[in-house]
mmCIF file of C-alpha atoms in Angstrom:
data_model
loop_
_atom_site.group_PDB
_atom_site.id
_atom_site.type_symbol
_atom_site.label_atom_id
_atom_site.label_comp_id
_atom_site.label_asym_id
_atom_site.label_seq_id
_atom_site.Cartn_x
_atom_site.Cartn_y
_atom_site.Cartn_z
ATOM 1 C CA UNK A 110 0.291 -0.010 -0.023
ATOM 2 C CA UNK A 111 1.346 3.090 -0.970
ATOM 3 C CA UNK A 112 0.340 6.190 1.531
ATOM 4 C CA UNK A 113 2.386 8.996 2.963
ATOM 5 C CA UNK A 114 1.235 8.063 6.697
ATOM 6 C CA UNK A 115 0.396 4.843 7.752
ATOM 7 C CA UNK A 116 -1.915 5.613 11.444
ATOM 8 C CA UNK A 117 -0.909 1.930 14.019
ATOM 9 C CA UNK A 118 -2.385 1.789 16.842
ATOM 10 C CA UNK A 119 -0.452 3.760 19.082
ATOM 11 C CA UNK A 120 1.001 6.863 16.786
ATOM 12 C CA UNK A 121 1.412 8.266 13.246
ATOM 13 C CA UNK A 122 3.572 7.394 10.859
ATOM 14 C CA UNK A 123 5.020 9.446 8.138
ATOM 15 C CA UNK A 124 8.877 10.154 6.339
ATOM 16 C CA UNK A 125 9.504 13.207 5.784
ATOM 17 C CA UNK A 126 12.147 14.195 2.421
ATOM 18 C CA UNK A 127 13.990 17.824 3.140
ATOM 19 C CA UNK A 128 11.207 18.669 5.406
ATOM 20 C CA UNK A 129 8.078 17.466 3.719
ATOM 21 C CA UNK A 130 6.074 14.292 3.539
ATOM 22 C CA UNK A 131 6.659 12.232 0.812
ATOM 23 C CA UNK A 132 4.850 8.581 0.114
ATOM 24 C CA UNK A 133 5.774 4.757 1.303
ATOM 25 C CA UNK A 134 4.815 1.861 0.629
ATOM 26 C CA UNK A 135 4.255 -0.331 3.696
ATOM 27 C CA UNK A 136 3.438 -4.615 3.163
ATOM 28 C CA UNK A 137 3.538 -7.214 6.529
ATOM 29 C CA UNK A 138 5.888 -8.797 6.938
ATOM 30 C CA UNK A 139 6.292 -12.035 7.922
ATOM 31 C CA UNK A 140 8.946 -12.629 10.434
ATOM 32 C CA UNK A 141 8.771 -14.087 14.112
ATOM 33 C CA UNK A 142 10.910 -16.315 17.319
ATOM 34 C CA UNK A 143 11.015 -18.963 18.626
ATOM 35 C CA UNK A 144 10.713 -19.354 22.301
ATOM 36 C CA UNK A 145 12.234 -22.019 24.676
ATOM 37 C CA UNK A 146 8.530 -24.589 24.268
ATOM 38 C CA UNK A 147 9.324 -24.313 20.382
ATOM 39 C CA UNK A 148 6.349 -22.071 19.934
ATOM 40 C CA UNK A 149 6.737 -19.445 17.289
ATOM 41 C CA UNK A 150 5.681 -16.188 18.933
ATOM 42 C CA UNK A 151 5.217 -12.868 15.857
ATOM 43 C CA UNK A 152 4.128 -9.379 17.086
ATOM 44 C CA UNK A 153 0.941 -7.958 16.657
ATOM 45 C CA UNK A 154 2.299 -5.684 14.191
ATOM 46 C CA UNK A 155 5.228 -5.585 11.627
ATOM 47 C CA UNK A 156 5.850 -3.960 8.387
ATOM 48 C CA UNK A 157 8.543 -3.172 5.795
ATOM 49 C CA UNK A 158 8.186 0.146 5.094
ATOM 50 C CA UNK A 159 10.332 1.266 1.785
ATOM 51 C CA UNK A 160 11.125 3.939 -0.122
ATOM 52 C CA UNK A 161 11.775 4.309 -3.803
ATOM 53 C CA UNK A 162 15.807 5.397 -4.358
ATOM 54 C CA UNK A 163 14.679 7.058 -8.037
ATOM 55 C CA UNK A 164 12.423 9.740 -6.378
ATOM 56 C CA UNK A 165 15.884 11.029 -4.394
ATOM 57 C CA UNK A 166 18.692 13.005 -5.199
ATOM 58 C CA UNK A 167 23.113 13.298 -3.204
ATOM 59 C CA UNK A 168 21.982 15.965 -0.892
ATOM 60 C CA UNK A 169 18.361 14.630 0.718
ATOM 61 C CA UNK A 170 17.110 14.078 3.659
ATOM 62 C CA UNK A 171 15.095 11.321 4.534
ATOM 63 C CA UNK A 172 13.562 11.184 8.293
ATOM 64 C CA UNK A 173 11.125 8.609 9.257
ATOM 65 C CA UNK A 174 10.102 8.794 13.072
ATOM 66 C CA UNK A 175 5.967 8.233 15.096
ATOM 67 C CA UNK A 176 4.901 11.529 15.715
ATOM 68 C CA UNK A 177 5.032 11.180 19.259
ATOM 69 C CA UNK A 178 6.743 8.792 22.020
ATOM 70 C CA UNK A 179 10.263 7.839 22.616
ATOM 71 C CA UNK A 180 13.090 4.834 20.892
ATOM 72 C CA UNK A 181 16.040 3.884 22.479
ATOM 73 C CA UNK A 182 18.697 1.991 20.652
ATOM 74 C CA UNK A 183 18.788 -1.476 21.294
ATOM 75 C CA UNK A 184 21.799 -2.253 19.547
ATOM 76 C CA UNK A 185 20.806 -3.776 15.950
ATOM 77 C CA UNK A 186 21.943 -7.138 15.105
ATOM 78 C CA UNK A 187 24.072 -8.492 11.741
ATOM 79 C CA UNK A 188 24.082 -5.103 9.401
ATOM 80 C CA UNK A 189 20.864 -3.714 10.629
ATOM 81 C CA UNK A 190 20.272 -1.026 13.789
ATOM 82 C CA UNK A 191 17.030 -0.417 15.640
ATOM 83 C CA UNK A 192 14.927 1.408 18.304
ATOM 84 C CA UNK A 193 12.683 0.496 20.082
ATOM 85 C CA UNK A 194 10.980 1.817 23.032
ATOM 86 C CA UNK A 195 6.641 1.709 24.311
ATOM 87 C CA UNK A 196 4.385 4.231 23.840
ATOM 88 C CA UNK A 197 1.027 3.974 25.308
ATOM 89 C CA UNK A 198 0.916 0.362 26.368
ATOM 90 C CA UNK A 199 2.683 -0.944 22.754
ATOM 91 C CA UNK A 200 6.053 -2.183 23.234
ATOM 92 C CA UNK A 201 7.645 -0.523 19.780
ATOM 93 C CA UNK A 202 10.381 -0.858 17.526
ATOM 94 C CA UNK A 203 11.638 0.438 13.879
ATOM 95 C CA UNK A 204 14.744 -1.463 12.067
ATOM 96 C CA UNK A 205 17.021 -0.053 9.106
ATOM 97 C CA UNK A 206 19.864 -0.264 7.607
ATOM 98 C CA UNK A 207 23.352 -0.280 9.213
ATOM 99 C CA UNK A 208 24.760 1.894 6.420
ATOM 100 C CA UNK A 209 28.462 2.119 8.350
ATOM 101 C CA UNK A 210 28.296 -1.874 8.256
ATOM 102 C CA UNK A 211 27.297 -2.267 4.568
ATOM 103 C CA UNK A 212 30.295 0.037 3.643
ATOM 104 C CA UNK A 213 33.319 -1.548 5.716
ATOM 105 C CA UNK A 214 32.276 -4.664 4.814
ATOM 106 C CA UNK A 215 31.624 -4.608 1.124
ATOM 107 C CA UNK A 216 32.696 -1.407 0.092
ATOM 108 C CA UNK A 217 36.106 -2.000 -0.438
ATOM 109 C CA UNK A 218 37.933 1.314 -0.928
ATOM 110 C CA UNK A 219 34.870 2.950 -1.384
ATOM 111 C CA UNK A 220 31.064 3.659 -1.021
ATOM 112 C CA UNK A 221 28.261 0.755 -1.195
ATOM 113 C CA UNK A 222 25.643 2.368 -0.591
ATOM 114 C CA UNK A 223 24.283 5.947 -1.601
ATOM 115 C CA UNK A 224 23.253 7.265 1.819
ATOM 116 C CA UNK A 225 23.797 6.931 4.984
ATOM 117 C CA UNK A 226 21.975 6.473 8.421
ATOM 118 C CA UNK A 227 23.192 9.419 10.405
ATOM 119 C CA UNK A 228 21.284 8.008 13.779
ATOM 120 C CA UNK A 229 17.931 7.341 15.747
ATOM 121 C CA UNK A 230 15.507 11.060 15.956
ATOM 122 C CA UNK A 231 14.283 9.353 19.299
ATOM 123 C CA UNK A 232 10.986 7.933 17.085
ATOM 124 C CA UNK A 233 12.372 7.372 14.058
ATOM 125 C CA UNK A 234 15.787 7.327 12.195
ATOM 126 C CA UNK A 235 17.493 10.301 9.890
ATOM 127 C CA UNK A 236 18.860 9.380 6.490
ATOM 128 C CA UNK A 237 21.120 11.270 4.283
ATOM 129 C CA UNK A 238 21.251 10.979 0.435
ATOM 130 C CA UNK A 239 25.274 11.171 0.333
ATOM 131 C CA UNK A 240 25.528 10.157 -3.223
ATOM 132 C CA UNK A 241 23.218 9.961 -6.764
ATOM 133 C CA UNK A 242 21.858 7.032 -6.622
ATOM 134 C CA UNK A 243 21.604 6.666 -9.654
ATOM 135 C CA UNK A 244 25.204 4.880 -9.649
ATOM 136 C CA UNK A 245 24.173 2.490 -7.782
ATOM 137 C CA UNK A 246 21.070 0.557 -9.805
ATOM 138 C CA UNK A 247 23.056 -2.759 -9.908
ATOM 139 C CA UNK A 248 23.160 -3.376 -5.900
ATOM 140 C CA UNK A 249 19.974 -5.058 -6.510
ATOM 141 C CA UNK A 250 18.959 -4.949 -2.949
ATOM 142 C CA UNK A 251 20.052 -1.784 -2.067
ATOM 143 C CA UNK A 252 17.457 -0.605 -4.784
ATOM 144 C CA UNK A 253 15.235 0.595 -1.500
ATOM 145 C CA UNK A 254 15.686 2.579 1.628
ATOM 146 C CA UNK A 255 13.316 0.290 4.056
ATOM 147 C CA UNK A 256 12.790 0.197 7.975
ATOM 148 C CA UNK A 257 11.244 -2.338 9.789
ATOM 149 C CA UNK A 258 8.586 -1.418 12.223
ATOM 150 C CA UNK A 259 6.772 -3.795 14.732
ATOM 151 C CA UNK A 260 4.987 -3.875 17.571
ATOM 152 C CA UNK A 261 3.089 -5.933 20.679
ATOM 153 C CA UNK A 262 0.551 -4.901 22.754
ATOM 154 C CA UNK A 263 2.348 -4.353 26.787
ATOM 155 C CA UNK A 264 5.263 -3.279 28.225
ATOM 156 C CA UNK A 265 6.516 -6.222 29.641
ATOM 157 C CA UNK A 266 10.199 -7.981 29.013
ATOM 158 C CA UNK A 267 8.910 -10.358 26.579
ATOM 159 C CA UNK A 268 7.257 -7.985 24.425
ATOM 160 C CA UNK A 269 10.467 -6.190 24.734
ATOM 161 C CA UNK A 270 12.321 -8.982 22.952
ATOM 162 C CA UNK A 271 10.207 -10.156 20.917
ATOM 163 C CA UNK A 272 9.686 -6.422 18.942
ATOM 164 C CA UNK A 273 14.510 -5.504 19.399
ATOM 165 C CA UNK A 274 14.329 -9.096 17.562
ATOM 166 C CA UNK A 275 11.989 -8.525 14.356
ATOM 167 C CA UNK A 276 13.587 -5.427 14.232
ATOM 168 C CA UNK A 277 17.389 -6.243 14.119
#
């Protein structure tokens, strides 16, 4: 679904390009974790949010964030960054590409991605377009900038672990 605003049970999600709202694609994502009893647990909400790189240029700044709450750095995973927190009675998380890690692993004396994640805003992530995305077309896995968003009702340790896992 293409939209400029996505309403969750706890906040609205927006993506801004140079301070102005833009359209983004949001789709359900099927992922979860196995628990100690071998049962499979998925969060109440899990989506992948993508921004098409064809509409981005060097110098653009993107901000993907919820309109309320505070999410803190949760360490991330392999080639991923993530932030997790509570908003109302929900445990909420967001994950995105660890651009520094990707560039160090695959860059070979140069840049592998045309963008850099500059950090989290407390409600999401700020991404800077550093180079012309057109020059990176052959890298099929990096044709879009993506974010995972997830939530689970409740604020238990188990909810935090689940949201942390699926966003990293």
